[in-house]
Amino acid sequence: MSQNETEKEFILQKKSPDDKVIALAGNPNVGKSTVFNALTGLKQHTGNWSGKTIANAQGYCVYRDQRYLFVDIPGCYSLMAHSTEEEVARDFICFSHPDAVVVVCDATCLERNMTLVLQILEVEPKTVVCVNLMDEAKKKGLKLDLTLLQQRLGVPVIGISARSKTGLDQIFNGLQIIWEKDSQSITTIHIDYEKEVEELISAIETILIEEFPDLANTRWLSLRLLDAEPEFLASIFRNLCENSRNKEKEISIFNKVEKEVAQRKLNIRQIQDSIAYTNGQKASELLDGVVIGLEREYNWKDRYFDWIFTSKWLGFPIMFLLLLGIFWITMIGANYPSEILAKGLFFLEDRLEECFLWMGLPNLFIEALVHGIYRVVAWVVSVMLPPMAIFFPLFTILEDFGYLPRVAFNLDRCFHCCKACGKQALTMMMDVGNL
């Protein structure tokens, strides 16, 4: 897939060729959309990604005579996509060639965001790390040394509070800093893997240079050949083999990679675990001395609830009983308002029929309007509205208390056996609630 083809699939709403395209990335629930709305205001365009039901939002902003086009891509935890939203985000960052990426992070749980930051820096050095919710971090007694984090990452790191629109100007200052440098001169953080993995990466890089002499980021692609999902690899090779879509070259590279792995008597699963572990360790090292809890164990409540709700012995029983209770309340509790609604609506049906007969309207009209349209609407309202009015507020309460992500975590291993992820359990529960 060439760049032109990519642009056809996702049409950027540029008003001028000089507009700078900025991808706004980040984990879910870090305030990314709040940042987007604060920057663009009402100058937004909403549509769908080509071939997807996932909405995209683009917004314009002018700062110091430079026009910016911000693209609010779906929230994701990793570029190793496990859902349609993550696939859309990954492909836009990796293959749509934005002028820069702004990664929005949550100041109250910064380590959780570092995996995505490191992955984006591997593929796009023109990145600004935007640490949001600085006001919430202060309330929790956290102090963040963003200058130290900037030195370690090698890219601008800024702190903002999007809800109060504090520090938004720093985003543009950070973008100007990275654009003043050439892509090749930006020295971002380098992750050193285990010796065996590094040797394997070097061997794969040699293979890629032979096949694609003009390829710039061979190290990143070498890592993806080792740890990426098949769908991601297919997207990569569609871009590399953009003219001929050379399937034989793709197969040849895979065979050579498998041969290198076999020669070293390595297990691909162990390699992937090693890469993931090293990235996790690097994320922890990056924040050593960066995040300082002014109050000891500031997040002890979150950790305590994590220990209870995701534990090996208590996680599933609590989840089963809690969800069963919600479904029971929904089904049993809906019977009473449903009965009241049905009586009221069907009482009104009789009165409408009497009124139309008194008016002398034809029986055909009465049958179609009262016994047809009105009766169907009355049944739907009396049967569907009460359970929805009970289930969704209860479900929202669970989300507000942070329990739903723990449900997704508990069920992730089970759903992974079906080539799915734990997040899909939440949509299944919503469908059950609708029933």
XYZ file of C-alpha atoms in Angstrom:
435
model
C 0.000 0.000 0.000
C 1.588 3.204 -1.127
C 1.248 6.553 0.574
C -1.221 7.650 -2.102
C -3.343 4.577 -1.478
C -3.222 5.257 2.237
C -4.439 8.793 1.680
C -7.314 7.484 -0.459
C -8.368 5.156 2.345
C -8.207 7.952 4.893
C -8.810 11.368 3.379
C -7.091 14.133 5.320
C -9.203 17.279 5.298
C -6.328 19.667 4.555
C -7.193 23.243 3.666
C -3.688 23.943 2.393
C -0.689 21.809 1.346
C 1.277 23.585 4.087
C -0.972 22.265 6.849
C 0.911 20.170 9.399
C -0.762 16.814 10.136
C -0.498 15.845 13.806
C -1.606 12.431 15.063
C -3.038 12.627 18.571
C -2.366 9.245 20.209
C -2.653 7.785 23.694
C -4.146 5.136 25.928
C -7.923 5.169 26.482
C -9.173 7.487 29.245
C -6.120 9.752 29.424
C -7.994 12.877 28.294
C -6.914 12.665 24.656
C -10.287 13.802 23.315
C -10.320 16.643 25.867
C -6.958 17.804 24.513
C -8.284 17.508 20.960
C -11.410 19.544 21.729
C -9.416 22.177 23.629
C -7.043 22.621 20.681
C -9.538 22.568 17.819
C -12.782 23.885 19.340
C -15.600 23.741 16.803
C -13.288 23.498 13.784
C -13.724 19.740 13.483
C -14.674 17.197 10.865
C -16.008 13.764 11.821
C -16.282 10.682 9.632
C -15.477 6.986 9.544
C -12.229 5.231 8.745
C -12.508 3.584 5.340
C -14.082 0.147 5.628
C -14.464 0.532 9.422
C -17.253 1.522 11.794
C -14.689 3.425 13.874
C -15.240 7.181 13.820
C -12.397 9.574 13.155
C -12.183 13.213 14.095
C -10.043 15.871 12.454
C -9.734 19.418 13.698
C -8.008 22.617 12.659
C -5.935 24.963 14.735
C -3.832 27.999 13.854
C -0.866 28.948 16.017
C 1.587 31.686 15.047
C 0.403 31.695 11.406
C 0.918 27.935 11.069
C -2.170 25.822 10.400
C -2.347 22.419 12.101
C -4.613 19.483 11.289
C -5.021 17.299 14.372
C -6.252 13.728 13.873
C -7.757 12.166 16.999
C -6.935 8.495 16.461
C -8.594 5.769 18.594
C -7.084 5.129 22.008
C -4.788 2.100 22.239
C -2.463 0.519 24.776
C -0.007 -0.835 22.224
C 0.823 -0.829 18.521
C 0.447 -4.621 18.646
C -3.234 -4.376 17.717
C -5.789 -6.645 19.389
C -8.901 -4.776 18.251
C -10.206 -2.778 15.304
C -9.589 0.502 17.157
C -5.959 -0.394 17.872
C -5.491 -1.555 14.274
C -6.723 1.810 12.963
C -4.457 3.727 15.353
C -1.436 1.564 14.522
C -1.825 1.841 10.752
C -2.254 5.615 10.843
C 0.877 6.170 12.953
C 3.009 3.660 11.055
C 1.878 4.125 7.462
C 0.050 7.454 6.981
C 3.218 9.511 7.576
C 1.920 12.293 9.859
C 4.224 15.275 10.309
C 4.423 14.513 14.023
C 2.777 12.477 16.780
C 1.590 13.898 20.089
C 1.261 11.106 22.673
C -1.090 12.041 25.501
C -0.288 10.355 28.833
C -1.959 10.244 32.233
C 0.153 11.922 34.908
C -1.472 9.843 37.667
C -0.337 6.505 36.170
C 2.541 7.424 33.870
C 4.230 4.009 33.818
C 1.149 2.435 32.225
C 1.547 4.807 29.262
C 5.268 4.278 28.672
C 4.883 1.089 26.589
C 2.961 2.968 23.893
C 5.381 5.909 24.081
C 8.389 3.643 23.505
C 6.698 1.839 20.606
C 5.788 5.111 18.884
C 9.326 6.487 19.341
C 10.662 3.374 17.588
C 8.691 4.152 14.433
C 8.304 7.967 14.586
C 11.077 10.048 16.221
C 9.140 13.283 15.603
C 7.077 12.838 18.743
C 5.976 15.073 21.596
C 5.017 13.443 24.897
C 2.127 15.374 26.443
C 1.526 14.516 30.115
C -2.089 15.410 30.889
C -3.973 15.561 34.215
C -1.158 17.328 36.026
C -3.782 18.868 38.337
C -5.042 15.398 39.313
C -1.480 14.237 39.975
C -0.994 17.185 42.311
C -4.173 16.276 44.209
C -2.813 12.753 44.706
C 0.418 14.141 46.094
C 2.542 13.314 43.031
C 5.458 15.366 41.774
C 6.747 14.741 38.253
C 10.218 15.682 37.015
C 9.349 16.054 33.331
C 12.712 17.647 32.528
C 14.459 14.438 33.592
C 12.037 12.341 31.537
C 12.685 14.585 28.512
C 16.430 14.037 28.839
C 15.952 10.277 28.941
C 13.468 10.041 26.052
C 15.243 12.550 23.806
C 11.989 14.266 22.740
C 9.999 17.182 24.211
C 7.946 16.246 27.288
C 5.356 18.756 28.482
C 2.832 18.859 31.307
C -0.720 20.156 30.800
C -4.206 20.140 32.312
C -6.545 19.946 29.326
C -9.780 20.528 31.250
C -8.557 23.918 32.465
C -6.693 24.508 29.166
C -3.435 24.990 31.058
C -0.167 24.523 29.151
C -1.645 23.863 25.702
C 0.756 26.353 24.091
C 3.622 24.071 25.105
C 2.395 21.459 22.621
C 3.146 23.812 19.729
C 6.485 24.770 21.248
C 7.399 21.097 21.460
C 6.409 20.555 17.835
C 8.574 23.461 16.733
C 11.547 21.994 18.631
C 11.358 18.633 16.830
C 10.799 20.239 13.435
C 13.919 22.366 13.852
C 15.870 19.107 13.832
C 16.245 16.661 10.964
C 14.630 13.238 11.529
C 18.031 11.563 11.390
C 19.496 13.930 13.986
C 16.804 13.254 16.605
C 18.377 10.899 19.123
C 15.584 9.112 20.953
C 15.925 6.467 23.627
C 17.555 3.189 22.589
C 16.413 -0.115 24.096
C 19.067 -2.824 24.473
C 17.657 -6.332 24.478
C 19.263 -9.571 25.616
C 22.438 -10.606 23.798
C 20.781 -13.417 21.797
C 17.934 -11.131 20.722
C 20.328 -8.334 19.695
C 22.348 -10.781 17.575
C 19.163 -11.989 15.916
C 18.021 -8.408 15.243
C 21.379 -7.626 13.569
C 21.070 -10.722 11.353
C 17.533 -9.790 10.303
C 18.622 -6.208 9.594
C 21.235 -7.571 7.167
C 18.486 -9.515 5.360
C 16.241 -6.461 5.132
C 19.009 -4.198 3.820
C 19.665 -6.719 1.042
C 15.988 -6.803 0.063
C 15.159 -3.105 0.681
C 18.325 -0.971 0.332
C 16.392 2.296 0.860
C 14.623 1.179 4.027
C 15.407 3.617 6.858
C 14.246 1.962 10.077
C 15.481 -1.608 9.698
C 15.768 -2.192 13.451
C 12.096 -1.415 14.024
C 11.011 -3.737 11.209
C 13.343 -6.484 12.478
C 11.667 -6.338 15.876
C 8.215 -6.465 14.300
C 9.178 -9.573 12.317
C 9.821 -11.202 15.675
C 6.950 -9.963 17.822
C 4.162 -8.656 15.558
C 0.836 -10.290 14.762
C 0.313 -11.644 11.194
C -2.107 -8.797 10.348
C 0.501 -6.190 11.263
C 3.156 -7.948 9.187
C 0.758 -8.048 6.237
C 0.247 -4.258 6.556
C 4.009 -3.715 6.712
C 4.724 -5.717 3.579
C 1.880 -4.089 1.663
C 3.718 -0.816 2.266
C 7.191 -2.148 1.480
C 6.115 -3.933 -1.695
C 3.883 -1.080 -2.791
C 4.476 -1.410 -6.522
C 4.518 -5.117 -7.292
C 3.019 -6.436 -4.038
C 5.706 -9.085 -4.330
C 4.392 -12.040 -2.338
C 7.473 -14.102 -3.188
C 9.770 -11.516 -1.583
C 7.627 -11.529 1.564
C 7.772 -15.335 1.785
C 11.520 -15.271 1.145
C 12.120 -12.850 4.026
C 9.976 -14.906 6.389
C 11.885 -18.069 5.452
C 15.228 -16.379 6.067
C 14.058 -15.065 9.439
C 12.827 -18.523 10.459
C 16.167 -19.966 9.385
C 18.074 -17.446 11.530
C 15.875 -18.280 14.536
C 16.320 -22.033 13.992
C 20.099 -21.749 13.615
C 20.327 -20.097 17.015
C 18.026 -22.758 18.524
C 15.720 -20.060 19.870
C 12.002 -20.263 20.552
C 9.991 -17.443 18.921
C 7.627 -17.295 21.895
C 10.531 -16.866 24.288
C 11.931 -14.119 22.077
C 8.603 -12.285 22.150
C 8.394 -12.621 25.936
C 11.956 -11.326 26.238
C 11.168 -8.275 24.073
C 8.007 -7.526 26.078
C 9.833 -7.961 29.399
C 12.692 -5.688 28.310
C 10.238 -2.994 27.228
C 8.466 -3.217 30.579
C 11.757 -2.959 32.447
C 12.789 0.028 30.339
C 9.515 1.784 31.103
C 10.139 1.328 34.828
C 13.742 2.565 34.537
C 12.617 5.650 32.632
C 10.394 6.745 35.489
C 12.933 6.089 38.235
C 13.226 9.462 39.947
C 10.671 11.024 37.584
C 7.536 10.208 39.582
C 7.811 11.077 43.256
C 4.950 10.297 45.630
C 4.946 13.114 48.182
C 2.502 11.052 50.220
C 3.678 7.516 50.904
C 1.685 4.839 49.066
C -0.530 7.445 47.393
C -2.194 4.733 45.274
C -2.572 2.063 47.956
C -6.345 1.948 47.452
C -6.024 1.197 43.730
C -3.440 -1.505 44.412
C -5.573 -2.996 47.180
C -8.639 -3.194 44.934
C -6.496 -4.614 42.115
C -5.293 -7.321 44.490
C -8.895 -8.217 45.377
C -10.671 -7.912 42.013
C -7.948 -9.485 39.833
C -6.573 -12.067 42.242
C -6.350 -15.726 41.262
C -8.834 -16.930 43.892
C -11.171 -13.967 44.390
C -11.237 -12.281 40.966
C -13.581 -14.666 39.137
C -16.013 -15.374 42.030
C -16.450 -11.646 42.750
C -16.864 -10.890 39.040
C -19.406 -13.705 38.612
C -21.498 -12.681 41.635
C -21.357 -8.951 40.833
C -22.378 -9.340 37.185
C -24.988 -11.953 38.077
C -26.425 -9.492 40.605
C -26.631 -6.733 38.000
C -28.330 -8.983 35.442
C -30.739 -10.255 38.125
C -31.636 -6.722 39.229
C -32.125 -5.777 35.581
C -34.407 -8.701 34.740
C -36.422 -8.834 37.956
C -36.485 -5.109 38.570
C -37.663 -4.368 35.031
C -40.824 -6.426 35.468
C -42.553 -3.835 37.646
C -42.017 -0.664 35.552
C -42.628 -2.757 32.425
C -46.018 -3.859 33.749
C -46.955 -0.289 34.692
C -45.919 1.038 31.279
C -47.814 -1.724 29.472
C -51.013 -1.038 31.402
C -50.762 2.696 30.788
C -49.919 2.444 27.097
C -52.572 -0.172 26.306
C -55.160 1.796 28.298
C -54.297 4.710 26.023
C -54.650 2.397 23.000
C -58.288 1.694 23.890
C -58.978 5.374 24.375
C -57.399 6.201 20.965
C -59.541 3.557 19.286
C -62.705 4.951 20.917
C -61.716 8.465 19.869
C -61.142 7.489 16.233
C -64.441 5.527 16.140
C -66.248 8.578 17.528
C -64.622 10.647 14.762
C -65.976 8.190 12.202
C -62.603 7.187 10.740
C -62.484 4.034 8.539
C -61.708 0.710 10.249
C -58.712 0.193 7.896
C -57.141 3.415 9.170
C -57.792 2.493 12.822
C -56.349 -1.010 12.370
C -53.177 0.321 10.714
C -52.560 3.245 13.078
C -53.797 1.969 16.460
C -53.584 -1.844 16.281
C -50.518 -1.734 14.042
C -48.079 1.148 14.560
C -49.148 2.240 18.055
C -49.374 -1.293 19.483
C -45.905 -2.242 18.172
C -44.366 0.938 19.608
C -46.144 0.355 22.925
C -44.797 -3.207 23.176
C -41.257 -2.127 22.345
C -41.298 0.724 24.873
C -42.828 -1.313 27.690
C -40.515 -4.312 27.142
C -37.206 -2.665 26.190
C -37.108 0.664 28.008
C -37.196 -0.533 31.672
C -34.278 -3.031 31.442
C -32.186 -0.511 29.502
C -32.993 2.199 32.063
C -31.777 -0.111 34.850
C -28.831 -1.936 33.232
C -26.933 0.964 31.660
C -26.805 3.165 34.801
C -25.544 0.161 36.798
C -22.991 -0.596 34.075
C -21.910 3.055 34.093
C -21.387 2.931 37.867
C -19.048 -0.058 37.400
C -17.125 1.882 34.757
C -16.862 4.995 36.937
C -15.457 2.917 39.791
C -12.874 1.386 37.457
C -14.181 -2.178 37.709
C -14.796 -2.855 34.008
C -11.081 -2.753 33.020
C -10.491 -5.334 35.764
C -13.205 -7.535 34.222
C -11.455 -7.247 30.850
C -8.161 -8.192 32.526
C -9.688 -11.246 34.204
C -11.230 -12.525 30.976
C -8.374 -11.668 28.636
C -6.701 -15.081 28.883
C -10.010 -16.860 28.205
C -10.824 -14.686 25.205
C -7.270 -14.988 23.904
C -7.920 -18.707 23.367
C -10.618 -17.622 20.877
C -8.269 -15.141 19.139
C -10.012 -12.227 20.860
C -9.220 -9.912 23.773
C -10.758 -9.268 27.172
C -12.226 -5.909 26.133
C -14.729 -7.726 23.935
C -16.303 -9.189 27.075
C -17.643 -5.715 27.857
C -19.526 -5.398 24.567
C -20.906 -8.922 25.048
C -22.231 -7.938 28.492
C -23.881 -4.864 26.976
C -25.581 -7.093 24.387
C -26.819 -9.395 27.160
C -28.134 -6.360 29.002
C -30.063 -5.325 25.902
C -31.677 -8.758 25.731
